[in-house]
């Protein structure tokens, strides 16, 4: 074993070595080498990621890392996206911003996901951090255009403002005008994503902003910006690399020709999205840039049908990422497989998820074609109505390089449509062949057997989503005892109960979080778990009143368990119950 | 500038840290670095060669020399080499590599590790 004389290194040399070490895992490792390294590392860590905002407190963060410049926090569990987390549950970022405002005057970047951020916090951000550059709010809520106005007005060095999929309240008095709060001499914008805004923005302000920011590379507009105005913006910013259009329902030849001209002048454009209600005729305007496109998001283009989609994707030979509605159908996916040999990621969304009958000709065959034709495909999200074990086996054999596989067969408990058996074998093939699989979502008819396969083969699995599957506690036991790298497990509507949970209590400390809803876990087991494992917060979400007021056998509605170094949280709403049910927090 | 620093260094009789041999290695290095800067793969190979052929104690001396001589390119290169060597390695490996021992109180290291693993984990992939 090599041995350097580490103890003879002066501090500034060690700092210099550390400056080349960026990954959190590596920084964490060097931090625990010895006390002096711990000190040097913690003073020089600039980038911190907190995967669960309740796993640690702002005070602990600041004490450990005194000079953070980039902070990323995640709040609500993933199933919040499916409305399973009630309003008022938590994930409030205000205490973090308040603490950071005094501790980190040089903070440059804040990235939040599924958190609640009030306008006050946005204003505090805009006034506290002189060198603030990046604000990304992903699936966040609690703020309005007033807060955005404060950011625009005060953040002189802002590079990135990205509101992806957040819910923004639009207050009448500043409707569309928050953009005008960017001062006239502000020119540093690089990335702007306002696609989620429901209301109008002031086009004049937008045009002037775009025109005076020469480094703008990403511009994602909201629906309200009509296509005829888009050409104007593109002429002001031909250097754009990523563009999200607004809506474009009426086809007008003059608009089309203007747009085609503008597009063809954007030589760097590689990434397109938007296209709400776009009239298919406008797509011809996009054809000239298709060969350059690496990323295409048509998941809002509800008006483009299969034949137009085929014409479009057939020209995108360099496409790496495609998000599309199931209007693409099996035929379109075949065309994709034939033309886009560099495809890495495919997401197919349902156009009519609540319809009973299939409305499109999209089956398992489409996914099989892409798995055959695209050797670099490693990330899939696929909504469909039928699947077979055969198809899954074929996909697994074709794509052993798969890392993310999320299959959503729309109707729960749908069997293999050819054999009427469960899909255990098919998913078993996926986990067996795809040895680097890190993310998996299951669907269809599944017994405990599939979990045995997952526990046996899913050694690199980090996140698993399960719904309407399994027969007994054995299923849950297989996952918890087998999947060594599991970090996040989310389960709904499965017959999993107390036994597996209590038998694998220690496992829960090795994971970030476990979500279970509409399962068979009793409140008694939750209390016991909370008592046995003081480093876990075991939170029962039940809107039916105190769990103790119901019979022991009555399962809890929802359960969220996560490891933490900062103890029970202090902001639990009345419908969240813990083992300390008799405390004031539990009564409401 | 570099030339002046070197000259001054050799005039400093009290300094035993840098032998003639090492000064010879350090000084020509930047030229090679600049020449093959364009080719990353060659740089990587050179880095590997360096780690294999130069004894760790020598590498330590090279780093200290580069630091003393204020040789930015050389220092960057050596520090980056060392950083790459300890990426994706366990704490024990890093300790052995540097010849260091843990001086944490019992339980303290465990507490730190827990805090890191539970709170300040690696970034999620999208």
XYZ file of C-alpha atoms in Angstrom:
714
model
C 0.000 0.000 0.000
C 1.401 3.334 -1.021
C 2.162 5.789 1.677
C 2.521 9.434 1.281
C 3.679 11.575 4.150
C 0.351 13.181 4.671
C 1.239 14.632 7.986
C 3.910 16.784 6.371
C 1.487 18.510 4.061
C 0.835 22.105 4.958
C -2.801 23.047 5.254
C -2.908 25.029 2.038
C -1.647 22.043 0.078
C -4.333 19.813 1.546
C -6.911 22.445 0.710
C -5.596 22.459 -2.817
C -5.966 18.679 -3.081
C -9.465 18.912 -1.629
C -10.426 21.555 -4.156
C -10.311 18.814 -6.800
C -12.613 16.565 -4.821
C -16.221 17.392 -5.548
C -18.398 14.362 -5.002
C -20.172 14.397 -1.638
C -19.287 10.772 -1.026
C -15.578 11.517 -1.408
C -15.708 14.681 0.656
C -17.509 12.752 3.382
C -14.750 10.142 3.301
C -11.856 12.601 3.562
C -13.708 14.401 6.336
C -13.439 11.384 8.598
C -9.757 10.606 8.006
C -8.622 12.513 11.083
C -9.494 15.623 13.047
C -7.352 18.072 11.107
C -8.686 16.834 7.783
C -12.196 17.129 9.168
C -11.554 20.779 9.991
C -9.936 21.621 6.675
C -12.653 19.865 4.703
C -15.588 21.380 6.498
C -14.300 24.913 6.040
C -13.807 24.291 2.346
C -17.032 22.488 1.499
C -19.019 24.729 -0.763
C -21.773 22.499 -2.054
C -24.259 20.659 0.198
C -27.137 18.390 -0.739
C -29.766 17.494 1.863
C -32.030 14.779 0.474
C -34.597 15.085 3.270
C -34.947 18.477 4.913
C -36.080 16.796 8.142
C -33.021 14.532 8.397
C -30.971 17.417 9.714
C -31.539 20.949 11.010
C -30.266 24.303 9.724
C -28.287 24.683 12.955
C -26.444 21.395 12.452
C -25.725 22.258 8.826
C -24.284 25.652 9.673
C -22.244 24.335 12.580
C -20.720 21.647 10.386
C -20.181 23.673 7.218
C -19.583 27.364 7.879
C -19.054 28.532 4.311
C -21.549 26.914 1.986
C -22.179 28.543 -1.390
C -24.596 26.060 -2.989
C -27.457 24.506 -1.051
C -29.880 21.901 -2.335
C -32.845 20.690 -0.243
C -35.648 18.250 -0.823
C -38.864 18.242 1.144
C -42.016 16.218 0.625
C -41.894 12.556 -0.313
C -42.212 11.680 -3.999
C -45.810 10.447 -3.664
C -46.786 14.066 -3.004
C -46.762 14.326 -6.816
C -49.780 12.002 -6.830
C -51.652 14.071 -4.233
C -51.052 11.540 -1.477
C -49.566 14.063 0.946
C -52.220 16.329 2.499
C -51.973 20.095 2.389
C -50.071 21.538 5.307
C -47.890 18.474 5.863
C -44.663 20.418 6.055
C -41.428 20.915 4.089
C -41.235 24.595 5.017
C -38.040 26.179 3.811
C -38.459 29.466 5.727
C -36.356 28.376 8.747
C -33.536 27.325 6.411
C -33.548 30.610 4.535
C -33.675 32.557 7.775
C -30.668 30.665 9.151
C -28.735 30.905 5.879
C -29.376 34.631 5.586
C -27.163 35.309 8.580
C -24.755 32.396 8.336
C -23.983 32.346 4.623
C -23.690 35.873 3.224
C -21.849 34.470 0.199
C -24.495 31.918 -0.709
C -24.843 31.724 -4.493
C -27.205 28.897 -5.289
C -30.401 27.525 -3.802
C -32.147 24.497 -5.281
C -35.355 23.238 -3.719
C -37.640 20.353 -4.572
C -41.163 19.806 -3.190
C -40.851 22.502 -0.581
C -43.057 25.332 0.602
C -41.451 28.743 0.121
C -43.327 31.925 1.015
C -42.784 35.301 -0.620
C -41.079 36.500 2.544
C -38.354 33.932 2.039
C -37.892 34.965 -1.572
C -37.538 38.531 -0.460
C -35.067 37.535 2.233
C -33.023 35.637 -0.364
C -33.008 38.634 -2.658
C -31.714 40.927 0.080
C -29.323 38.662 1.997
C -27.015 37.197 -0.600
C -25.076 39.774 -2.591
C -23.659 37.258 -4.999
C -26.808 35.216 -5.493
C -26.773 33.471 -8.858
C -29.062 30.448 -9.093
C -32.607 29.791 -7.888
C -34.258 26.521 -8.879
C -37.717 25.777 -7.469
C -38.839 22.342 -8.566
C -42.433 21.356 -7.707
C -42.517 24.007 -4.997
C -45.440 26.121 -3.779
C -46.401 28.850 -1.342
C -45.144 31.847 -3.283
C -46.497 34.356 -5.744
C -45.303 36.729 -8.426
C -44.629 39.234 -5.630
C -41.787 37.057 -4.434
C -40.491 36.750 -7.977
C -40.572 40.524 -8.300
C -38.274 40.801 -5.280
C -35.823 38.344 -6.829
C -35.888 40.217 -10.112
C -35.406 43.587 -8.482
C -32.593 42.759 -6.077
C -30.495 39.896 -7.405
C -28.025 41.789 -9.537
C -25.934 38.725 -10.299
C -28.747 36.306 -11.006
C -27.901 33.762 -13.697
C -30.631 31.211 -13.363
C -34.302 31.424 -12.402
C -35.980 28.074 -12.915
C -39.519 27.501 -11.635
C -40.003 24.049 -13.049
C -43.452 22.642 -12.267
C -43.965 24.906 -9.266
C -47.335 26.338 -8.303
C -47.129 30.103 -8.432
C -49.921 32.335 -7.265
C -50.455 35.262 -9.518
C -51.453 38.397 -7.670
C -53.426 40.761 -9.866
C -51.474 43.876 -9.119
C -48.245 42.439 -10.385
C -49.698 40.274 -13.080
C -47.079 39.831 -15.748
C -45.167 42.803 -14.432
C -42.814 41.075 -12.082
C -40.512 40.712 -15.072
C -40.278 44.472 -15.338
C -38.605 44.491 -11.944
C -35.348 43.354 -13.518
C -33.433 46.641 -13.701
C -32.511 48.068 -17.088
C -28.828 47.490 -16.444
C -29.343 43.840 -15.512
C -27.821 41.670 -18.228
C -26.557 38.467 -16.622
C -29.468 36.089 -17.198
C -28.415 32.687 -18.548
C -31.465 30.565 -17.850
C -35.146 31.415 -17.380
C -37.874 28.807 -16.968
C -41.357 30.209 -16.393
C -43.247 27.417 -18.172
C -45.380 26.692 -15.119
C -46.856 30.211 -14.864
C -50.543 30.168 -15.643
C -51.054 33.802 -16.337
C -49.753 36.332 -18.780
C -46.372 37.890 -18.522
C -45.622 41.298 -19.887
C -44.308 40.615 -23.358
C -42.568 43.952 -23.618
C -40.661 43.313 -20.434
C -39.810 39.818 -21.619
C -38.592 40.990 -24.993
C -36.417 43.695 -23.468
C -35.002 41.269 -20.926
C -34.179 38.681 -23.576
C -32.705 41.350 -25.827
C -30.269 42.678 -23.247
C -28.963 39.363 -21.903
C -26.365 38.126 -24.380
C -25.562 34.990 -22.370
C -29.103 33.664 -22.323
C -29.012 29.988 -23.234
C -32.220 28.593 -21.786
C -35.639 30.146 -22.221
C -38.761 28.222 -21.319
C -41.883 30.263 -21.899
C -45.332 29.665 -20.523
C -48.488 28.892 -22.458
C -49.509 32.511 -22.601
C -46.723 33.541 -24.963
C -48.197 33.040 -28.412
C -46.194 31.617 -31.256
C -46.330 34.790 -33.335
C -44.365 36.539 -30.596
C -41.884 33.718 -30.329
C -40.203 34.686 -33.579
C -39.498 38.114 -32.122
C -37.818 36.600 -29.091
C -35.791 34.189 -31.178
C -34.466 37.004 -33.303
C -33.293 38.748 -30.124
C -31.658 35.570 -28.833
C -30.326 33.440 -31.698
C -27.731 32.016 -29.317
C -30.353 30.010 -27.412
C -29.533 26.373 -26.700
C -32.755 25.386 -24.937
C -36.204 26.682 -25.795
C -39.694 26.035 -24.491
C -42.432 27.472 -26.695
C -45.806 28.745 -25.594
C -49.046 27.692 -27.188
C -49.764 27.786 -30.871
C -53.267 26.784 -31.778
C -54.088 28.733 -34.922
C -52.047 27.923 -37.923
C -51.186 31.104 -39.835
C -48.852 30.954 -42.836
C -47.166 34.272 -42.051
C -46.468 33.176 -38.492
C -45.142 29.869 -39.733
C -42.749 31.434 -42.205
C -41.533 33.967 -39.633
C -40.968 31.210 -37.169
C -39.118 28.986 -39.653
C -36.814 31.849 -40.436
C -36.172 32.557 -36.790
C -35.549 28.899 -35.971
C -33.091 28.433 -38.780
C -31.037 31.305 -37.392
C -30.687 29.547 -34.027
C -27.621 27.500 -34.788
C -27.089 26.347 -31.190
C -30.607 25.168 -30.449
C -30.524 21.592 -29.160
C -33.373 21.273 -26.710
C -37.063 21.956 -27.370
C -40.151 21.789 -25.175
C -43.571 23.426 -24.769
C -45.834 23.037 -27.818
C -49.073 23.308 -25.896
C -51.987 22.734 -28.256
C -49.708 23.321 -31.195
C -51.308 23.071 -34.615
C -49.462 20.249 -36.386
C -48.740 22.475 -39.370
C -46.278 24.462 -37.279
C -44.033 21.471 -36.936
C -42.671 22.010 -40.420
C -41.065 25.127 -38.997
C -39.067 22.915 -36.672
C -37.833 20.433 -39.279
C -34.675 22.395 -40.222
C -33.344 22.188 -36.679
C -34.335 18.564 -36.021
C -30.947 17.069 -36.907
C -29.319 19.195 -34.177
C -31.833 18.324 -31.459
C -30.644 16.209 -28.557
C -33.682 16.692 -26.327
C -37.361 16.960 -27.203
C -40.249 17.290 -24.765
C -43.613 16.913 -26.475
C -45.487 15.745 -23.395
C -47.817 18.755 -23.576
C -48.393 18.513 -27.314
C -51.838 16.946 -27.070
C -52.720 17.927 -30.598
C -49.962 16.117 -32.458
C -50.874 12.663 -33.647
C -48.868 9.669 -34.704
C -48.116 10.509 -38.338
C -46.792 13.973 -37.522
C -44.780 12.601 -34.625
C -43.232 10.020 -36.936
C -42.252 12.686 -39.456
C -40.703 14.727 -36.689
C -38.693 12.087 -34.848
C -37.455 10.527 -38.072
C -35.456 13.686 -38.656
C -33.928 13.829 -35.179
C -30.993 11.510 -35.684
C -29.094 12.960 -32.735
C -31.911 12.736 -30.250
C -30.852 11.577 -26.794
C -33.954 12.334 -24.790
C -37.602 12.119 -25.818
C -40.641 12.846 -23.663
C -43.832 12.260 -25.621
C -47.521 11.382 -25.277
C -48.761 7.949 -26.196
C -50.072 9.425 -29.430
C -46.743 8.327 -30.791
C -48.108 4.749 -30.782
C -46.168 1.587 -31.564
C -45.557 2.723 -35.135
C -43.979 5.956 -33.995
C -41.765 4.142 -31.513
C -40.620 1.849 -34.315
C -39.660 4.914 -36.329
C -37.870 6.273 -33.271
C -35.948 3.023 -32.916
C -34.941 3.180 -36.563
C -33.848 6.820 -36.640
C -32.559 7.756 -33.207
C -29.644 5.505 -32.446
C -28.304 7.816 -29.774
C -31.448 7.725 -27.642
C -30.698 7.479 -23.904
C -33.992 8.356 -22.262
C -37.618 7.762 -23.252
C -40.754 8.830 -21.382
C -44.173 8.012 -22.824
C -47.075 9.672 -20.986
C -50.760 8.716 -21.181
C -53.025 11.041 -23.133
C -56.145 9.701 -21.427
C -55.102 8.109 -18.155
C -58.644 7.883 -16.794
C -60.225 6.407 -19.915
C -61.377 2.848 -19.595
C -60.699 1.736 -23.141
C -57.402 2.273 -24.949
C -57.548 5.353 -27.151
C -54.278 4.788 -28.967
C -52.405 1.910 -30.572
C -49.652 1.819 -28.001
C -48.743 -1.525 -26.524
C -45.732 -3.322 -25.127
C -44.455 -3.650 -28.687
C -43.468 -0.012 -28.881
C -41.156 -0.353 -25.913
C -39.730 -3.605 -27.250
C -38.882 -1.893 -30.570
C -37.054 0.926 -28.857
C -35.184 -1.486 -26.601
C -34.026 -3.329 -29.710
C -33.118 -0.339 -31.823
C -31.510 2.024 -29.323
C -28.350 0.556 -27.783
C -27.790 3.482 -25.390
C -31.291 3.505 -23.956
C -30.942 3.306 -20.186
C -33.799 5.337 -18.731
C -37.454 4.529 -19.361
C -40.826 5.747 -18.106
C -43.626 4.019 -19.987
C -47.383 4.232 -19.501
C -49.384 1.584 -21.330
C -52.377 -0.683 -20.963
C -50.973 -4.095 -21.742
C -47.771 -5.963 -21.043
C -46.429 -9.485 -21.220
C -43.666 -11.409 -19.487
C -42.240 -12.178 -22.925
C -41.921 -8.504 -23.762
C -40.275 -7.733 -20.420
C -37.808 -10.584 -20.878
C -36.956 -9.317 -24.353
C -36.475 -5.781 -23.102
C -34.258 -7.044 -20.267
C -32.081 -9.055 -22.633
C -31.863 -6.235 -25.141
C -30.955 -3.599 -22.605
C -28.822 -4.938 -19.749
C -27.509 -1.389 -19.459
C -30.879 -0.158 -18.138
C -30.482 2.007 -15.013
C -33.970 3.457 -14.594
C -37.074 1.453 -15.468
C -40.512 2.740 -14.589
C -43.394 0.823 -16.079
C -46.935 2.051 -15.408
C -49.637 -0.292 -16.627
C -52.589 1.972 -16.147
C -55.127 -0.457 -14.699
C -53.952 -1.906 -11.353
C -53.286 -5.665 -11.171
C -53.354 -6.162 -14.940
C -51.994 -9.631 -15.768
C -49.805 -10.733 -18.685
C -52.332 -10.256 -21.486
C -51.122 -13.370 -23.350
C -50.987 -15.895 -20.518
C -53.115 -14.151 -17.857
C -50.370 -14.918 -15.367
C -48.689 -12.449 -13.072
C -45.813 -10.337 -14.383
C -43.435 -11.680 -11.728
C -41.175 -13.397 -14.271
C -40.989 -10.404 -16.542
C -39.868 -8.009 -13.819
C -37.651 -10.773 -12.487
C -35.882 -10.793 -15.833
C -35.451 -7.032 -15.655
C -33.711 -7.109 -12.273
C -31.694 -10.155 -13.179
C -30.284 -8.859 -16.454
C -30.027 -5.164 -15.677
C -27.321 -5.354 -13.080
C -26.909 -1.583 -12.809
C -30.588 -0.893 -12.237
C -30.950 1.906 -9.675
C -34.574 2.928 -10.080
C -37.563 0.650 -10.571
C -41.332 1.159 -10.633
C -43.565 -1.878 -10.740
C -47.113 -2.324 -11.996
C -49.485 -5.010 -13.183
C -50.453 -8.234 -11.430
C -47.623 -9.168 -9.065
C -47.278 -11.711 -6.266
C -44.744 -12.004 -3.438
C -42.532 -13.853 -5.935
C -41.538 -10.669 -7.767
C -40.193 -9.249 -4.516
C -38.127 -12.359 -4.011
C -36.516 -11.702 -7.406
C -35.969 -8.055 -6.564
C -34.424 -8.923 -3.210
C -32.153 -11.467 -4.861
C -31.014 -9.488 -7.895
C -31.680 -5.827 -7.161
C -28.375 -5.249 -5.424
C -27.788 -1.793 -6.872
C -31.401 -0.711 -6.548
C -31.727 2.649 -4.786
C -35.359 3.578 -5.282
C -38.373 1.315 -5.647
C -42.033 2.212 -6.219
C -44.705 -0.400 -5.611
C -48.485 -0.187 -6.007
C -51.278 -2.785 -5.811
C -48.835 -5.676 -5.602
C -47.863 -8.629 -3.422
C -49.776 -11.068 -1.244
C -48.278 -10.802 2.227
C -45.613 -9.421 4.521
C -43.149 -11.736 2.830
C -43.089 -9.405 -0.134
C -41.955 -6.453 1.956
C -39.541 -8.639 3.853
C -37.812 -9.722 0.632
C -37.191 -6.125 -0.383
C -35.999 -4.884 2.990
C -33.737 -7.844 3.596
C -32.368 -8.187 0.066
C -31.845 -4.775 -1.486
C -28.544 -3.654 0.001
C -28.450 -0.203 -1.558
C -32.081 0.717 -1.112
C -32.503 4.363 -0.124
C -36.104 5.163 -0.912
C -39.068 2.840 -0.857
C -42.596 3.992 -1.605
C -45.549 1.637 -1.375
C -49.261 2.105 -1.813
C -52.209 -0.278 -1.649
C -50.255 -3.423 -0.806
C -51.069 -6.038 1.856
C -47.867 -5.338 3.818
C -48.137 -5.074 7.573
C -46.459 -5.039 10.949
C -44.383 -8.199 10.818
C -42.059 -7.290 7.957
C -41.687 -3.746 9.183
C -40.707 -4.653 12.731
C -38.468 -7.530 11.647
C -36.485 -5.140 9.437
C -36.420 -2.131 11.725
C -32.637 -1.810 11.575
C -32.751 -1.659 7.778
C -34.768 1.536 7.971
C -31.787 3.389 9.427
C -29.810 2.565 6.286
C -32.444 4.173 4.046
C -33.444 7.780 3.537
C -37.169 7.080 3.807
C -40.064 4.661 3.586
C -43.591 5.620 2.539
C -46.534 3.279 2.955
C -50.138 4.208 2.286
C -53.293 2.086 2.216
C -51.357 -0.892 3.547
C -51.940 -2.966 6.675
C -49.721 -1.362 9.280
C -51.217 -0.799 12.732
C -50.652 2.232 14.921
C -49.361 -0.087 17.633
C -46.553 -1.234 15.360
C -45.731 2.354 14.469
C -45.440 3.311 18.137
C -43.293 0.273 18.830
C -41.036 1.068 15.908
C -40.695 4.659 17.060
C -39.722 3.480 20.539
C -37.278 0.834 19.335
C -35.557 3.145 16.841
C -35.013 6.599 18.333
C -33.068 7.771 15.270
C -36.108 7.278 13.076
C -39.056 9.608 12.848
C -42.085 7.408 12.452
C -44.914 9.639 11.323
C -48.450 8.446 10.799
C -50.564 10.611 8.526
C -54.188 10.056 9.373
C -56.916 12.591 8.812
C -59.556 10.538 10.629
C -58.567 11.757 14.100
C -56.375 10.183 16.836
C -55.265 6.680 15.780
C -55.747 5.459 19.366
C -59.455 6.119 19.056
C -59.779 3.326 16.513
C -59.461 -0.427 17.100
C -55.916 -1.842 17.125
C -56.589 -3.791 13.968
C -57.500 -0.694 12.003
C -54.531 0.086 9.773
C -53.130 3.603 9.549
C -53.906 5.612 6.428
C -50.376 6.623 5.613
C -46.979 6.153 7.128
C -43.745 8.044 6.513
C -40.580 6.837 8.195
C -37.205 8.535 7.831
C -33.874 8.606 9.590
C -32.794 11.839 11.190
C -30.059 13.350 13.337
C -32.261 16.190 14.527
C -35.024 14.386 16.396
C -38.812 14.718 15.944
C -39.792 17.700 13.870
C -41.457 20.671 15.544
C -43.800 21.660 12.737
C -46.079 18.631 12.514
C -49.692 19.459 11.625
C -52.627 17.999 13.550
C -53.089 15.032 11.237
C -49.531 13.714 11.747
C -49.214 11.345 14.709
C -46.099 9.919 16.345
C -45.391 7.658 19.311
C -45.705 10.749 21.514
C -49.397 10.860 20.819
C -50.234 12.199 24.203
C -48.075 15.273 23.791
C -49.571 18.603 22.784
C -48.420 18.049 19.257
C -50.595 14.976 18.931
C -53.760 16.602 20.156
C -55.650 18.898 17.891
C 9.314 34.671 -12.415
C 9.760 30.932 -12.051
C 13.400 31.216 -12.862
C 13.891 33.823 -10.128
C 12.164 31.708 -7.517
C 14.332 28.717 -8.392
C 17.517 30.724 -8.223
C 16.505 32.154 -4.887
C 15.695 28.721 -3.629
C 19.088 27.299 -4.428
C 20.688 30.232 -2.723
C 18.872 29.347 0.459
C 21.350 27.002 2.096
C 19.103 26.096 5.010
C 16.571 24.384 2.873
C 17.038 20.634 2.785
C 13.717 19.680 1.356
C 14.472 19.848 -2.289
C 17.340 17.841 -3.630
C 18.888 18.423 -6.992
C 17.153 15.385 -8.369
C 13.726 16.649 -7.586
C 14.372 20.144 -8.798
C 15.324 18.552 -12.074
C 12.037 16.749 -12.261
C 9.985 19.724 -11.296
C 11.402 22.263 -13.634
C 11.002 20.451 -16.948
C 7.533 19.302 -15.978
C 5.521 22.359 -16.955
C 6.838 22.182 -20.496
C 5.694 18.634 -20.873
C 2.403 19.572 -19.281
C 1.891 22.411 -21.688
C 2.887 20.303 -24.661
C 0.501 17.515 -23.955
C -2.180 19.692 -22.397
C -4.221 19.337 -25.541
C -4.449 15.594 -25.219
C -6.332 14.561 -22.087
C -5.737 10.893 -22.599
C -1.986 11.392 -22.693
C -2.228 13.466 -19.557
C -4.094 10.639 -17.847
C -1.449 8.147 -18.892
C 1.302 10.424 -17.648
C -0.559 10.724 -14.379
C -0.810 6.951 -14.058
C 2.881 6.569 -14.866
C 3.726 9.134 -12.270
C 1.771 7.357 -9.579
C 3.286 4.012 -10.505
C 6.890 4.990 -10.975
C 7.436 7.739 -8.489
C 7.658 6.519 -4.930
C 4.982 8.055 -2.706
C 7.542 9.749 -0.499
C 8.998 11.298 -3.643
C 5.561 12.411 -4.733
C 5.144 14.071 -1.367
C 8.443 15.873 -1.865
C 7.420 16.895 -5.366
C 4.250 18.449 -4.059
C 6.036 20.259 -1.258
C 8.693 21.455 -3.706
C 6.108 22.685 -6.163
C 4.337 24.473 -3.335
C 7.523 26.099 -2.096
C 8.612 27.041 -5.584
C 5.208 28.509 -6.263
C 4.945 26.398 -9.383
C 1.227 26.683 -10.005
C 0.932 24.313 -12.965
C 3.015 21.637 -11.291
C 1.175 22.001 -8.003
C -2.189 21.804 -9.764
C -1.086 18.716 -11.620
C 0.258 16.890 -8.576
C -2.664 17.816 -6.361
C -5.104 16.724 -9.008
C -3.222 13.440 -9.358
C -3.463 12.813 -5.653
C -7.141 13.818 -5.600
C -7.874 11.376 -8.420
C -6.040 8.630 -6.576
C -8.296 8.960 -3.578
C -11.635 9.419 -5.394
C -14.176 6.719 -4.722
C -12.080 5.116 -2.015
C -12.850 4.174 1.561
C -11.658 6.194 4.524
C -9.262 3.401 5.461
C -7.679 3.460 2.034
C -7.181 7.200 2.199
C -5.628 6.910 5.644
C -3.212 4.222 4.507
C -2.374 6.154 1.350
C -1.308 9.143 3.407
C 0.108 7.219 6.305
C -2.325 8.766 8.727
C -4.242 7.404 11.676
C -7.618 8.339 13.034
C -7.399 10.588 16.076
C -11.105 10.856 16.734
C -12.583 10.028 20.107
C -14.348 6.655 20.145
C -17.908 7.141 18.984
C -17.137 10.561 17.529
C -16.191 9.151 14.156
C -19.324 7.048 14.091
C -21.434 10.073 14.899
C -19.802 12.014 12.076
C -20.306 9.207 9.611
C -23.930 8.948 10.552
C -24.473 12.646 10.083
C -22.834 12.507 6.694
C -24.615 9.420 5.470
C -28.008 10.485 6.748
C -27.992 14.194 6.027
C -25.301 15.279 3.632
C -25.476 12.367 1.259
C -24.545 12.229 -2.396
C -26.754 14.079 -4.852
C -29.716 12.133 -6.210
C -29.638 11.409 -9.875
C -32.608 12.911 -11.557
